[in-house]
JSON list of C-alpha atoms in Angstrom, two decimals:
[
{"chain": "S", "resi": 105, "resn": "UNK", "atom": "CA", "xyz": [130.10, 78.09, 81.71]},
{"chain": "S", "resi": 106, "resn": "UNK", "atom": "CA", "xyz": [127.31, 79.67, 79.69]},
{"chain": "S", "resi": 107, "resn": "UNK", "atom": "CA", "xyz": [124.68, 78.01, 81.91]},
{"chain": "S", "resi": 108, "resn": "UNK", "atom": "CA", "xyz": [126.37, 79.40, 85.00]},
{"chain": "S", "resi": 109, "resn": "UNK", "atom": "CA", "xyz": [126.43, 82.88, 83.55]},
{"chain": "S", "resi": 110, "resn": "UNK", "atom": "CA", "xyz": [122.73, 82.73, 82.63]},
{"chain": "S", "resi": 111, "resn": "UNK", "atom": "CA", "xyz": [121.75, 81.32, 86.00]},
{"chain": "S", "resi": 112, "resn": "UNK", "atom": "CA", "xyz": [123.71, 83.88, 88.06]},
{"chain": "S", "resi": 113, "resn": "UNK", "atom": "CA", "xyz": [123.96, 86.99, 85.87]},
{"chain": "S", "resi": 114, "resn": "UNK", "atom": "CA", "xyz": [122.54, 89.19, 88.61]},
{"chain": "S", "resi": 115, "resn": "UNK", "atom": "CA", "xyz": [125.25, 88.63, 91.28]},
{"chain": "S", "resi": 116, "resn": "UNK", "atom": "CA", "xyz": [127.97, 88.45, 88.62]},
{"chain": "S", "resi": 117, "resn": "UNK", "atom": "CA", "xyz": [126.96, 91.82, 87.18]},
{"chain": "S", "resi": 118, "resn": "UNK", "atom": "CA", "xyz": [126.70, 93.36, 90.64]},
{"chain": "S", "resi": 119, "resn": "UNK", "atom": "CA", "xyz": [130.08, 92.02, 91.74]},
{"chain": "S", "resi": 120, "resn": "UNK", "atom": "CA", "xyz": [131.66, 93.01, 88.42]},
{"chain": "S", "resi": 121, "resn": "UNK", "atom": "CA", "xyz": [130.45, 96.61, 88.62]},
{"chain": "S", "resi": 122, "resn": "UNK", "atom": "CA", "xyz": [131.34, 97.00, 92.28]},
{"chain": "S", "resi": 123, "resn": "UNK", "atom": "CA", "xyz": [134.79, 95.46, 91.69]},
{"chain": "S", "resi": 124, "resn": "UNK", "atom": "CA", "xyz": [135.38, 97.67, 88.68]},
{"chain": "S", "resi": 125, "resn": "UNK", "atom": "CA", "xyz": [134.48, 100.78, 90.65]},
{"chain": "S", "resi": 126, "resn": "UNK", "atom": "CA", "xyz": [136.80, 99.66, 93.41]},
{"chain": "S", "resi": 127, "resn": "UNK", "atom": "CA", "xyz": [139.70, 99.39, 90.97]},
{"chain": "S", "resi": 128, "resn": "UNK", "atom": "CA", "xyz": [138.91, 102.81, 89.52]},
{"chain": "S", "resi": 129, "resn": "UNK", "atom": "CA", "xyz": [138.82, 104.37, 92.97]},
{"chain": "S", "resi": 130, "resn": "UNK", "atom": "CA", "xyz": [142.10, 102.77, 94.05]},
{"chain": "S", "resi": 131, "resn": "UNK", "atom": "CA", "xyz": [144.14, 102.66, 90.87]},
{"chain": "S", "resi": 132, "resn": "UNK", "atom": "CA", "xyz": [142.91, 105.51, 88.71]},
{"chain": "S", "resi": 133, "resn": "UNK", "atom": "CA", "xyz": [141.46, 108.36, 90.73]},
{"chain": "S", "resi": 134, "resn": "UNK", "atom": "CA", "xyz": [143.57, 110.72, 92.84]},
{"chain": "S", "resi": 135, "resn": "UNK", "atom": "CA", "xyz": [142.42, 111.31, 96.44]},
{"chain": "S", "resi": 136, "resn": "UNK", "atom": "CA", "xyz": [140.52, 114.52, 95.60]},
{"chain": "S", "resi": 137, "resn": "UNK", "atom": "CA", "xyz": [138.62, 112.80, 92.77]},
{"chain": "S", "resi": 138, "resn": "UNK", "atom": "CA", "xyz": [137.79, 109.81, 95.03]},
{"chain": "S", "resi": 139, "resn": "UNK", "atom": "CA", "xyz": [136.28, 112.16, 97.58]},
{"chain": "S", "resi": 140, "resn": "UNK", "atom": "CA", "xyz": [134.34, 113.91, 94.82]},
{"chain": "S", "resi": 141, "resn": "UNK", "atom": "CA", "xyz": [132.89, 110.62, 93.56]},
{"chain": "S", "resi": 142, "resn": "UNK", "atom": "CA", "xyz": [131.85, 109.60, 97.11]},
{"chain": "S", "resi": 143, "resn": "UNK", "atom": "CA", "xyz": [130.24, 113.02, 97.62]},
{"chain": "S", "resi": 144, "resn": "UNK", "atom": "CA", "xyz": [128.40, 112.74, 94.28]},
{"chain": "S", "resi": 145, "resn": "UNK", "atom": "CA", "xyz": [127.12, 109.20, 94.88]},
{"chain": "S", "resi": 146, "resn": "UNK", "atom": "CA", "xyz": [126.13, 109.64, 98.54]},
{"chain": "S", "resi": 147, "resn": "UNK", "atom": "CA", "xyz": [122.45, 109.09, 99.31]},
{"chain": "S", "resi": 148, "resn": "UNK", "atom": "CA", "xyz": [122.31, 112.03, 101.68]},
{"chain": "S", "resi": 149, "resn": "UNK", "atom": "CA", "xyz": [119.53, 114.61, 101.91]},
{"chain": "S", "resi": 150, "resn": "UNK", "atom": "CA", "xyz": [121.24, 117.10, 99.62]},
{"chain": "S", "resi": 151, "resn": "UNK", "atom": "CA", "xyz": [121.73, 114.62, 96.75]},
{"chain": "S", "resi": 152, "resn": "UNK", "atom": "CA", "xyz": [118.37, 112.90, 97.15]},
{"chain": "S", "resi": 153, "resn": "UNK", "atom": "CA", "xyz": [116.63, 116.26, 96.78]},
{"chain": "S", "resi": 154, "resn": "UNK", "atom": "CA", "xyz": [118.12, 116.85, 93.29]},
{"chain": "S", "resi": 155, "resn": "UNK", "atom": "CA", "xyz": [118.97, 113.41, 91.86]},
{"chain": "S", "resi": 156, "resn": "UNK", "atom": "CA", "xyz": [117.23, 110.62, 93.78]},
{"chain": "S", "resi": 157, "resn": "UNK", "atom": "CA", "xyz": [117.37, 107.91, 91.10]},
{"chain": "S", "resi": 158, "resn": "UNK", "atom": "CA", "xyz": [120.95, 108.41, 90.00]},
{"chain": "S", "resi": 159, "resn": "UNK", "atom": "CA", "xyz": [122.14, 108.69, 93.58]},
{"chain": "S", "resi": 160, "resn": "UNK", "atom": "CA", "xyz": [120.29, 105.51, 94.62]},
{"chain": "S", "resi": 161, "resn": "UNK", "atom": "CA", "xyz": [121.90, 103.52, 91.82]},
{"chain": "S", "resi": 162, "resn": "UNK", "atom": "CA", "xyz": [125.41, 104.92, 92.07]},
{"chain": "S", "resi": 163, "resn": "UNK", "atom": "CA", "xyz": [125.61, 104.60, 95.87]},
{"chain": "S", "resi": 164, "resn": "UNK", "atom": "CA", "xyz": [125.31, 100.80, 95.71]},
{"chain": "S", "resi": 165, "resn": "UNK", "atom": "CA", "xyz": [128.57, 100.51, 93.71]},
{"chain": "S", "resi": 166, "resn": "UNK", "atom": "CA", "xyz": [130.74, 103.07, 95.52]},
{"chain": "S", "resi": 167, "resn": "UNK", "atom": "CA", "xyz": [132.25, 102.50, 98.96]},
{"chain": "S", "resi": 168, "resn": "UNK", "atom": "CA", "xyz": [134.60, 104.54, 101.13]},
{"chain": "S", "resi": 169, "resn": "UNK", "atom": "CA", "xyz": [136.66, 101.58, 102.33]},
{"chain": "S", "resi": 170, "resn": "UNK", "atom": "CA", "xyz": [136.61, 97.81, 103.08]},
{"chain": "S", "resi": 171, "resn": "UNK", "atom": "CA", "xyz": [135.68, 97.04, 99.48]},
{"chain": "S", "resi": 172, "resn": "UNK", "atom": "CA", "xyz": [137.30, 93.59, 99.63]},
{"chain": "S", "resi": 173, "resn": "UNK", "atom": "CA", "xyz": [135.19, 92.54, 102.62]},
{"chain": "S", "resi": 174, "resn": "UNK", "atom": "CA", "xyz": [132.06, 93.92, 100.99]},
{"chain": "S", "resi": 175, "resn": "UNK", "atom": "CA", "xyz": [132.82, 92.01, 97.78]},
{"chain": "S", "resi": 176, "resn": "UNK", "atom": "CA", "xyz": [133.13, 88.71, 99.63]},
{"chain": "S", "resi": 177, "resn": "UNK", "atom": "CA", "xyz": [130.00, 89.26, 101.70]},
{"chain": "S", "resi": 178, "resn": "UNK", "atom": "CA", "xyz": [128.09, 90.26, 98.58]},
{"chain": "S", "resi": 179, "resn": "UNK", "atom": "CA", "xyz": [129.00, 86.97, 96.98]},
{"chain": "S", "resi": 180, "resn": "UNK", "atom": "CA", "xyz": [127.91, 84.83, 99.91]},
{"chain": "S", "resi": 181, "resn": "UNK", "atom": "CA", "xyz": [124.60, 86.67, 100.10]},
{"chain": "S", "resi": 182, "resn": "UNK", "atom": "CA", "xyz": [123.64, 87.28, 96.47]},
{"chain": "S", "resi": 183, "resn": "UNK", "atom": "CA", "xyz": [124.44, 83.84, 95.01]},
{"chain": "S", "resi": 184, "resn": "UNK", "atom": "CA", "xyz": [122.14, 81.90, 97.43]},
{"chain": "S", "resi": 185, "resn": "UNK", "atom": "CA", "xyz": [119.33, 84.43, 97.01]},
{"chain": "S", "resi": 186, "resn": "UNK", "atom": "CA", "xyz": [119.61, 84.22, 93.22]},
{"chain": "S", "resi": 187, "resn": "UNK", "atom": "CA", "xyz": [119.67, 80.42, 93.39]},
{"chain": "S", "resi": 188, "resn": "UNK", "atom": "CA", "xyz": [116.51, 80.41, 95.51]},
{"chain": "S", "resi": 189, "resn": "UNK", "atom": "CA", "xyz": [114.48, 83.08, 93.71]},
{"chain": "S", "resi": 190, "resn": "UNK", "atom": "CA", "xyz": [116.03, 83.56, 90.32]},
{"chain": "S", "resi": 191, "resn": "UNK", "atom": "CA", "xyz": [117.80, 86.65, 88.87]},
{"chain": "S", "resi": 192, "resn": "UNK", "atom": "CA", "xyz": [114.88, 89.01, 88.36]},
{"chain": "S", "resi": 193, "resn": "UNK", "atom": "CA", "xyz": [113.25, 88.35, 91.70]},
{"chain": "S", "resi": 194, "resn": "UNK", "atom": "CA", "xyz": [116.61, 88.69, 93.42]},
{"chain": "S", "resi": 195, "resn": "UNK", "atom": "CA", "xyz": [117.00, 92.09, 91.75]},
{"chain": "S", "resi": 196, "resn": "UNK", "atom": "CA", "xyz": [113.57, 93.09, 93.08]},
{"chain": "S", "resi": 197, "resn": "UNK", "atom": "CA", "xyz": [114.45, 91.96, 96.60]},
{"chain": "S", "resi": 198, "resn": "UNK", "atom": "CA", "xyz": [117.70, 93.82, 96.92]},
{"chain": "S", "resi": 199, "resn": "UNK", "atom": "CA", "xyz": [116.52, 96.91, 95.00]},
{"chain": "S", "resi": 200, "resn": "UNK", "atom": "CA", "xyz": [113.44, 97.38, 97.16]},
{"chain": "S", "resi": 201, "resn": "UNK", "atom": "CA", "xyz": [115.51, 96.85, 100.30]},
{"chain": "S", "resi": 202, "resn": "UNK", "atom": "CA", "xyz": [118.16, 99.33, 99.17]},
{"chain": "S", "resi": 203, "resn": "UNK", "atom": "CA", "xyz": [115.57, 101.98, 98.35]},
{"chain": "S", "resi": 204, "resn": "UNK", "atom": "CA", "xyz": [113.53, 101.54, 101.54]},
{"chain": "S", "resi": 205, "resn": "UNK", "atom": "CA", "xyz": [116.64, 101.42, 103.69]},
{"chain": "S", "resi": 206, "resn": "UNK", "atom": "CA", "xyz": [117.75, 104.71, 102.19]},
{"chain": "S", "resi": 207, "resn": "UNK", "atom": "CA", "xyz": [114.34, 106.45, 102.24]},
{"chain": "S", "resi": 208, "resn": "UNK", "atom": "CA", "xyz": [113.47, 105.46, 105.81]},
{"chain": "S", "resi": 209, "resn": "UNK", "atom": "CA", "xyz": [116.89, 106.24, 107.29]},
{"chain": "S", "resi": 210, "resn": "UNK", "atom": "CA", "xyz": [117.21, 109.57, 105.52]},
{"chain": "S", "resi": 211, "resn": "UNK", "atom": "CA", "xyz": [113.58, 110.37, 106.25]},
{"chain": "S", "resi": 212, "resn": "UNK", "atom": "CA", "xyz": [114.21, 109.92, 109.96]},
{"chain": "S", "resi": 213, "resn": "UNK", "atom": "CA", "xyz": [117.31, 112.09, 109.65]},
{"chain": "S", "resi": 214, "resn": "UNK", "atom": "CA", "xyz": [115.23, 114.80, 107.95]},
{"chain": "S", "resi": 215, "resn": "UNK", "atom": "CA", "xyz": [112.59, 114.71, 110.69]},
{"chain": "S", "resi": 216, "resn": "UNK", "atom": "CA", "xyz": [115.23, 114.96, 113.39]},
{"chain": "S", "resi": 217, "resn": "UNK", "atom": "CA", "xyz": [116.87, 117.84, 111.50]},
{"chain": "S", "resi": 218, "resn": "UNK", "atom": "CA", "xyz": [113.58, 119.72, 111.32]},
{"chain": "S", "resi": 219, "resn": "UNK", "atom": "CA", "xyz": [113.07, 119.16, 115.07]},
{"chain": "S", "resi": 220, "resn": "UNK", "atom": "CA", "xyz": [116.47, 120.64, 115.77]},
{"chain": "S", "resi": 221, "resn": "UNK", "atom": "CA", "xyz": [117.96, 117.38, 116.98]},
{"chain": "S", "resi": 222, "resn": "UNK", "atom": "CA", "xyz": [120.65, 117.30, 114.26]},
{"chain": "S", "resi": 223, "resn": "UNK", "atom": "CA", "xyz": [122.87, 119.94, 112.74]},
{"chain": "S", "resi": 224, "resn": "UNK", "atom": "CA", "xyz": [122.52, 121.02, 109.13]},
{"chain": "S", "resi": 225, "resn": "UNK", "atom": "CA", "xyz": [125.69, 119.11, 108.26]},
{"chain": "S", "resi": 226, "resn": "UNK", "atom": "CA", "xyz": [123.62, 115.93, 108.15]},
{"chain": "S", "resi": 227, "resn": "UNK", "atom": "CA", "xyz": [122.43, 117.01, 104.69]},
{"chain": "S", "resi": 228, "resn": "UNK", "atom": "CA", "xyz": [125.83, 116.32, 103.16]},
{"chain": "S", "resi": 229, "resn": "UNK", "atom": "CA", "xyz": [127.17, 113.43, 105.25]},
{"chain": "S", "resi": 230, "resn": "UNK", "atom": "CA", "xyz": [128.74, 110.76, 103.01]},
{"chain": "S", "resi": 231, "resn": "UNK", "atom": "CA", "xyz": [126.44, 107.72, 102.69]},
{"chain": "S", "resi": 232, "resn": "UNK", "atom": "CA", "xyz": [127.60, 105.21, 100.12]},
{"chain": "S", "resi": 233, "resn": "UNK", "atom": "CA", "xyz": [128.14, 101.49, 99.83]},
{"chain": "S", "resi": 234, "resn": "UNK", "atom": "CA", "xyz": [126.22, 98.28, 99.09]},
{"chain": "S", "resi": 235, "resn": "UNK", "atom": "CA", "xyz": [125.56, 97.48, 102.76]},
{"chain": "S", "resi": 236, "resn": "UNK", "atom": "CA", "xyz": [121.77, 97.73, 102.43]},
{"chain": "S", "resi": 237, "resn": "UNK", "atom": "CA", "xyz": [121.91, 95.32, 99.51]},
{"chain": "S", "resi": 238, "resn": "UNK", "atom": "CA", "xyz": [124.13, 92.96, 101.49]},
{"chain": "S", "resi": 239, "resn": "UNK", "atom": "CA", "xyz": [121.90, 93.12, 104.57]},
{"chain": "S", "resi": 240, "resn": "UNK", "atom": "CA", "xyz": [118.82, 92.17, 102.57]},
{"chain": "S", "resi": 241, "resn": "UNK", "atom": "CA", "xyz": [120.60, 89.41, 100.68]},
{"chain": "S", "resi": 242, "resn": "UNK", "atom": "CA", "xyz": [122.14, 87.87, 103.79]},
{"chain": "S", "resi": 243, "resn": "UNK", "atom": "CA", "xyz": [118.89, 87.81, 105.76]},
{"chain": "S", "resi": 244, "resn": "UNK", "atom": "CA", "xyz": [116.87, 86.45, 102.81]},
{"chain": "S", "resi": 245, "resn": "UNK", "atom": "CA", "xyz": [119.50, 83.78, 102.23]},
{"chain": "S", "resi": 246, "resn": "UNK", "atom": "CA", "xyz": [119.51, 82.79, 105.91]},
{"chain": "S", "resi": 247, "resn": "UNK", "atom": "CA", "xyz": [115.72, 82.52, 106.02]},
{"chain": "S", "resi": 248, "resn": "UNK", "atom": "CA", "xyz": [114.97, 81.08, 102.58]},
{"chain": "S", "resi": 249, "resn": "UNK", "atom": "CA", "xyz": [118.20, 79.50, 101.27]},
{"chain": "S", "resi": 250, "resn": "UNK", "atom": "CA", "xyz": [117.64, 76.25, 99.43]},
{"chain": "S", "resi": 251, "resn": "UNK", "atom": "CA", "xyz": [120.22, 74.18, 101.33]},
{"chain": "S", "resi": 252, "resn": "UNK", "atom": "CA", "xyz": [122.16, 74.06, 104.57]},
{"chain": "S", "resi": 253, "resn": "UNK", "atom": "CA", "xyz": [125.34, 75.61, 103.14]},
{"chain": "S", "resi": 254, "resn": "UNK", "atom": "CA", "xyz": [123.21, 78.18, 101.33]},
{"chain": "S", "resi": 255, "resn": "UNK", "atom": "CA", "xyz": [122.13, 79.37, 104.77]},
{"chain": "S", "resi": 256, "resn": "UNK", "atom": "CA", "xyz": [125.22, 78.77, 106.93]},
{"chain": "S", "resi": 257, "resn": "UNK", "atom": "CA", "xyz": [127.60, 80.87, 104.88]},
{"chain": "S", "resi": 258, "resn": "UNK", "atom": "CA", "xyz": [125.29, 83.92, 104.85]},
{"chain": "S", "resi": 259, "resn": "UNK", "atom": "CA", "xyz": [124.70, 83.41, 108.60]},
{"chain": "S", "resi": 260, "resn": "UNK", "atom": "CA", "xyz": [128.45, 83.45, 109.20]},
{"chain": "S", "resi": 261, "resn": "UNK", "atom": "CA", "xyz": [128.78, 86.61, 107.15]},
{"chain": "S", "resi": 262, "resn": "UNK", "atom": "CA", "xyz": [125.95, 88.28, 108.98]},
{"chain": "S", "resi": 263, "resn": "UNK", "atom": "CA", "xyz": [127.38, 87.35, 112.39]},
{"chain": "S", "resi": 264, "resn": "UNK", "atom": "CA", "xyz": [130.79, 88.71, 111.39]},
{"chain": "S", "resi": 265, "resn": "UNK", "atom": "CA", "xyz": [129.32, 92.05, 110.32]},
{"chain": "S", "resi": 266, "resn": "UNK", "atom": "CA", "xyz": [126.60, 92.40, 112.94]},
{"chain": "S", "resi": 267, "resn": "UNK", "atom": "CA", "xyz": [128.63, 94.55, 115.37]},
{"chain": "S", "resi": 268, "resn": "UNK", "atom": "CA", "xyz": [129.26, 97.07, 112.55]},
{"chain": "S", "resi": 269, "resn": "UNK", "atom": "CA", "xyz": [125.77, 96.88, 111.06]},
{"chain": "S", "resi": 270, "resn": "UNK", "atom": "CA", "xyz": [124.08, 97.79, 114.32]},
{"chain": "S", "resi": 271, "resn": "UNK", "atom": "CA", "xyz": [126.63, 100.31, 115.49]},
{"chain": "S", "resi": 272, "resn": "UNK", "atom": "CA", "xyz": [124.90, 103.61, 116.26]},
{"chain": "S", "resi": 273, "resn": "UNK", "atom": "CA", "xyz": [121.38, 102.22, 116.27]},
{"chain": "S", "resi": 274, "resn": "UNK", "atom": "CA", "xyz": [120.43, 103.57, 119.77]},
{"chain": "S", "resi": 275, "resn": "UNK", "atom": "CA", "xyz": [121.21, 107.05, 118.53]},
{"chain": "S", "resi": 276, "resn": "UNK", "atom": "CA", "xyz": [119.37, 106.46, 115.23]},
{"chain": "S", "resi": 277, "resn": "UNK", "atom": "CA", "xyz": [122.42, 106.92, 113.05]},
{"chain": "S", "resi": 278, "resn": "UNK", "atom": "CA", "xyz": [121.52, 106.81, 109.35]},
{"chain": "S", "resi": 279, "resn": "UNK", "atom": "CA", "xyz": [123.54, 103.73, 108.43]},
{"chain": "S", "resi": 280, "resn": "UNK", "atom": "CA", "xyz": [122.32, 101.61, 111.38]},
{"chain": "S", "resi": 281, "resn": "UNK", "atom": "CA", "xyz": [118.68, 102.48, 110.76]},
{"chain": "S", "resi": 282, "resn": "UNK", "atom": "CA", "xyz": [119.10, 101.69, 107.05]},
{"chain": "S", "resi": 283, "resn": "UNK", "atom": "CA", "xyz": [120.66, 98.33, 107.84]},
{"chain": "S", "resi": 284, "resn": "UNK", "atom": "CA", "xyz": [117.73, 97.31, 110.04]},
{"chain": "S", "resi": 285, "resn": "UNK", "atom": "CA", "xyz": [115.18, 98.46, 107.48]},
{"chain": "S", "resi": 286, "resn": "UNK", "atom": "CA", "xyz": [117.00, 96.61, 104.70]},
{"chain": "S", "resi": 287, "resn": "UNK", "atom": "CA", "xyz": [117.09, 93.43, 106.74]},
{"chain": "S", "resi": 288, "resn": "UNK", "atom": "CA", "xyz": [113.39, 93.59, 107.54]},
{"chain": "S", "resi": 289, "resn": "UNK", "atom": "CA", "xyz": [112.59, 94.36, 103.92]},
{"chain": "S", "resi": 290, "resn": "UNK", "atom": "CA", "xyz": [114.72, 91.46, 102.69]},
{"chain": "S", "resi": 291, "resn": "UNK", "atom": "CA", "xyz": [112.90, 89.12, 105.05]},
{"chain": "S", "resi": 292, "resn": "UNK", "atom": "CA", "xyz": [109.43, 90.40, 104.07]},
{"chain": "S", "resi": 293, "resn": "UNK", "atom": "CA", "xyz": [110.03, 90.53, 100.32]},
{"chain": "S", "resi": 294, "resn": "UNK", "atom": "CA", "xyz": [111.64, 87.09, 100.40]},
{"chain": "S", "resi": 295, "resn": "UNK", "atom": "CA", "xyz": [108.65, 85.71, 102.29]},
{"chain": "S", "resi": 296, "resn": "UNK", "atom": "CA", "xyz": [106.25, 87.31, 99.80]},
{"chain": "S", "resi": 297, "resn": "UNK", "atom": "CA", "xyz": [108.17, 85.86, 96.83]},
{"chain": "S", "resi": 298, "resn": "UNK", "atom": "CA", "xyz": [108.12, 82.44, 98.44]},
{"chain": "S", "resi": 299, "resn": "UNK", "atom": "CA", "xyz": [104.38, 82.71, 99.07]},
{"chain": "S", "resi": 300, "resn": "UNK", "atom": "CA", "xyz": [103.72, 83.71, 95.45]},
{"chain": "S", "resi": 301, "resn": "UNK", "atom": "CA", "xyz": [105.88, 80.84, 94.25]},
{"chain": "S", "resi": 302, "resn": "UNK", "atom": "CA", "xyz": [104.00, 78.31, 96.34]},
{"chain": "S", "resi": 303, "resn": "UNK", "atom": "CA", "xyz": [100.63, 79.65, 95.19]},
{"chain": "S", "resi": 304, "resn": "UNK", "atom": "CA", "xyz": [101.71, 79.47, 91.57]},
{"chain": "S", "resi": 305, "resn": "UNK", "atom": "CA", "xyz": [102.95, 75.92, 92.08]},
{"chain": "S", "resi": 306, "resn": "UNK", "atom": "CA", "xyz": [99.71, 74.99, 93.83]},
{"chain": "S", "resi": 307, "resn": "UNK", "atom": "CA", "xyz": [97.61, 76.51, 91.08]},
{"chain": "S", "resi": 308, "resn": "UNK", "atom": "CA", "xyz": [99.57, 74.60, 88.42]},
{"chain": "S", "resi": 309, "resn": "UNK", "atom": "CA", "xyz": [99.30, 71.23, 90.20]},
{"chain": "S", "resi": 310, "resn": "UNK", "atom": "CA", "xyz": [95.63, 70.53, 89.30]},
{"chain": "S", "resi": 311, "resn": "UNK", "atom": "CA", "xyz": [96.30, 71.26, 85.60]},
{"chain": "S", "resi": 312, "resn": "UNK", "atom": "CA", "xyz": [99.26, 68.89, 85.66]},
{"chain": "S", "resi": 313, "resn": "UNK", "atom": "CA", "xyz": [97.17, 66.15, 87.30]},
{"chain": "S", "resi": 314, "resn": "UNK", "atom": "CA", "xyz": [94.34, 66.67, 84.80]},
{"chain": "S", "resi": 315, "resn": "UNK", "atom": "CA", "xyz": [96.78, 66.40, 81.91]},
{"chain": "S", "resi": 316, "resn": "UNK", "atom": "CA", "xyz": [98.20, 63.20, 83.35]},
{"chain": "S", "resi": 317, "resn": "UNK", "atom": "CA", "xyz": [94.69, 61.75, 83.71]},
{"chain": "S", "resi": 318, "resn": "UNK", "atom": "CA", "xyz": [93.82, 62.63, 80.11]},
{"chain": "S", "resi": 319, "resn": "UNK", "atom": "CA", "xyz": [97.08, 61.09, 78.87]},
{"chain": "S", "resi": 320, "resn": "UNK", "atom": "CA", "xyz": [96.40, 57.88, 80.82]},
{"chain": "S", "resi": 321, "resn": "UNK", "atom": "CA", "xyz": [92.84, 57.71, 79.53]},
{"chain": "S", "resi": 322, "resn": "UNK", "atom": "CA", "xyz": [93.95, 58.15, 75.91]},
{"chain": "S", "resi": 323, "resn": "UNK", "atom": "CA", "xyz": [96.52, 55.36, 76.30]},
{"chain": "S", "resi": 324, "resn": "UNK", "atom": "CA", "xyz": [93.88, 52.99, 77.68]}
]
């Protein structure tokens, strides 16, 4: 049990925090307080202007609805990614994807607002949930998972969510744009991590061979 916890602390912590927030929203907070939490944690233009870091972190653990589905999809995406890359690199992958998905999608919204293509209400539109994290994890697991089942389950999850993830993309809705950016970032960061891993392994191979040769020579 201890080995499992050490090997997968990243997805376990994420799922634990998200699940705990779900229980608080459903079982503890009255409706007005739930709406207030969602408004506070939303990565919209108004909040990003005054508290970008806190908003970025909080938004990944607060959702408006469908928390049960998000929890399951998080598990089938984060565990394979962690198994393939390790905890710290998995954190980097999903964190970078979450941040870029938010910055690019909200940046496009800001540009469209300044051009008069959107109303000022876009500044305070609710924008919470771990969907950017899930998108990045699912795509990275599909592309780089270490076994067939480590890829098939994330693929099934991605296919099930695809109609929702891309909904509103032709009109450049914030969530849809963020999902696409997070997927692309997950694919690129995962590929970069894999490349670095192979280079490190390749650099270590000559030293290992030299050590084996010295050991053989000393035995003879």
